[in-house]
PDB file of C-alpha atoms in Angstrom:
ATOM      1  CA  MET V   1       2.109 -12.383   6.745  1.00 42.00           C
ATOM      2  CA  TYR V   2       2.890  -8.788   7.576  1.00 48.00           C
ATOM      3  CA  LEU V   3       1.548  -7.032  10.614  1.00 48.00           C
ATOM      4  CA  ILE V   4      -0.518  -3.957   9.959  1.00 49.00           C
ATOM      5  CA  GLY V   5       1.493  -0.990  11.125  1.00 50.00           C
ATOM      6  CA  LYS V   6       1.274   2.716  10.687  1.00 62.00           C
ATOM      7  CA  LYS V   7       4.081   3.023   8.142  1.00 81.00           C
ATOM      8  CA  ARG V   8       4.635  -0.524   6.791  1.00 83.00           C
ATOM      9  CA  CYS V   9       2.827  -1.715   3.671  1.00 83.00           C
ATOM     10  CA  PRO V  10       0.407  -4.537   4.578  1.00 83.00           C
ATOM     11  CA  ASN V  11       0.863  -5.943   1.059  1.00 82.00           C
ATOM     12  CA  CYS V  12       4.659  -6.324   0.902  1.00 85.00           C
ATOM     13  CA  GLY V  13       6.126  -4.950   4.160  1.00 82.00           C
ATOM     14  CA  VAL V  14       8.115  -2.064   2.671  1.00 83.00           C
ATOM     15  CA  LYS V  15       8.108   1.224   4.570  1.00 86.00           C
ATOM     16  CA  GLY V  16       5.666   3.596   2.853  1.00 84.00           C
ATOM     17  CA  LYS V  17       6.021   7.266   2.042  1.00 85.00           C
ATOM     18  CA  LEU V  18       3.503   9.784   3.388  1.00 82.00           C
ATOM     19  CA  TRP V  19       1.103  10.575   0.547  1.00 80.00           C
ATOM     20  CA  LYS V  20      -1.568  12.598   2.302  1.00 83.00           C
ATOM     21  CA  LYS V  21      -1.738  13.994   5.818  1.00 83.00           C
ATOM     22  CA  ASN V  22      -4.841  14.144   8.024  1.00 79.00           C
ATOM     23  CA  PRO V  23      -5.857  11.369   7.808  1.00 81.00           C
ATOM     24  CA  ASP V  24      -2.449   9.779   7.307  1.00 86.00           C
ATOM     25  CA  VAL V  25      -2.367   7.883   4.014  1.00 87.00           C
ATOM     26  CA  PHE V  26       0.817   6.206   2.804  1.00 88.00           C
ATOM     27  CA  VAL V  27       1.877   4.884  -0.607  1.00 88.00           C
ATOM     28  CA  CYS V  28       4.299   1.986  -0.928  1.00 87.00           C
ATOM     29  CA  PRO V  29       7.267   2.894  -3.155  1.00 89.00           C
ATOM     30  CA  ASP V  30       7.678  -0.775  -4.129  1.00 87.00           C
ATOM     31  CA  CYS V  31       4.180  -2.089  -5.013  1.00 86.00           C
ATOM     32  CA  LYS V  32       2.318   1.271  -5.223  1.00 85.00           C
ATOM     33  CA  THR V  33      -0.352   0.200  -2.704  1.00 85.00           C
ATOM     34  CA  PHE V  34      -2.154   2.988  -0.828  1.00 88.00           C
ATOM     35  CA  PHE V  35      -2.724   2.195   2.857  1.00 86.00           C
ATOM     36  CA  ASN V  36      -3.330   3.671   6.289  1.00 85.00           C
ATOM     37  CA  GLU V  37      -2.879   2.396   9.837  1.00 82.00           C
ATOM     38  CA  PHE V  38      -5.893   0.081   9.442  1.00 82.00           C
ATOM     39  CA  GLY V  39      -4.826  -1.669   6.228  1.00 81.00           C
ATOM     40  CA  ILE V  40      -5.003  -1.470   2.437  1.00 77.00           C
ATOM     41  CA  ILE V  41      -7.022   1.333   0.865  1.00 81.00           C
ATOM     42  CA  LEU V  42      -6.267   0.679  -2.804  1.00 75.00           C
ATOM     43  CA  GLU V  43      -4.102  -1.927  -4.558  1.00 72.00           C
ATOM     44  CA  PRO V  44      -2.698  -1.492  -8.047  1.00 70.00           C
ATOM     45  CA  GLU V  45      -4.276  -3.629 -10.766  1.00 71.00           C
ATOM     46  CA  ILE V  46      -2.569  -6.851 -11.832  1.00 63.00           C
ATOM     47  CA  LYS V  47      -1.191  -6.765 -15.343  1.00 60.00           C
ATOM     48  CA  LYS V  48      -3.090  -8.995 -17.761  1.00 55.00           C
ATOM     49  CA  GLU V  49       0.137 -10.801 -18.719  1.00 62.00           C
ATOM     50  CA  ASP V  50       0.557 -11.931 -15.094  1.00 58.00           C
ATOM     51  CA  VAL V  51      -2.890 -13.534 -14.882  1.00 56.00           C
ATOM     52  CA  ILE V  52      -3.087 -17.222 -15.805  1.00 60.00           C
ATOM     53  CA  THR V  53      -6.384 -18.245 -17.383  1.00 56.00           C
TER      54      THR V  53
END
């Protein structure tokens, strides 16, 4: 489990890049998750090939 921090992705823990300022929104360069200091805002969709039915 990753701690929610201002610049660390809560999904994978990689340091995010500033995407939008005021309010601060970051995007993870690894998993493309958008997040802020409170947690995940938007996660990328899972590819259909990765989903087991």
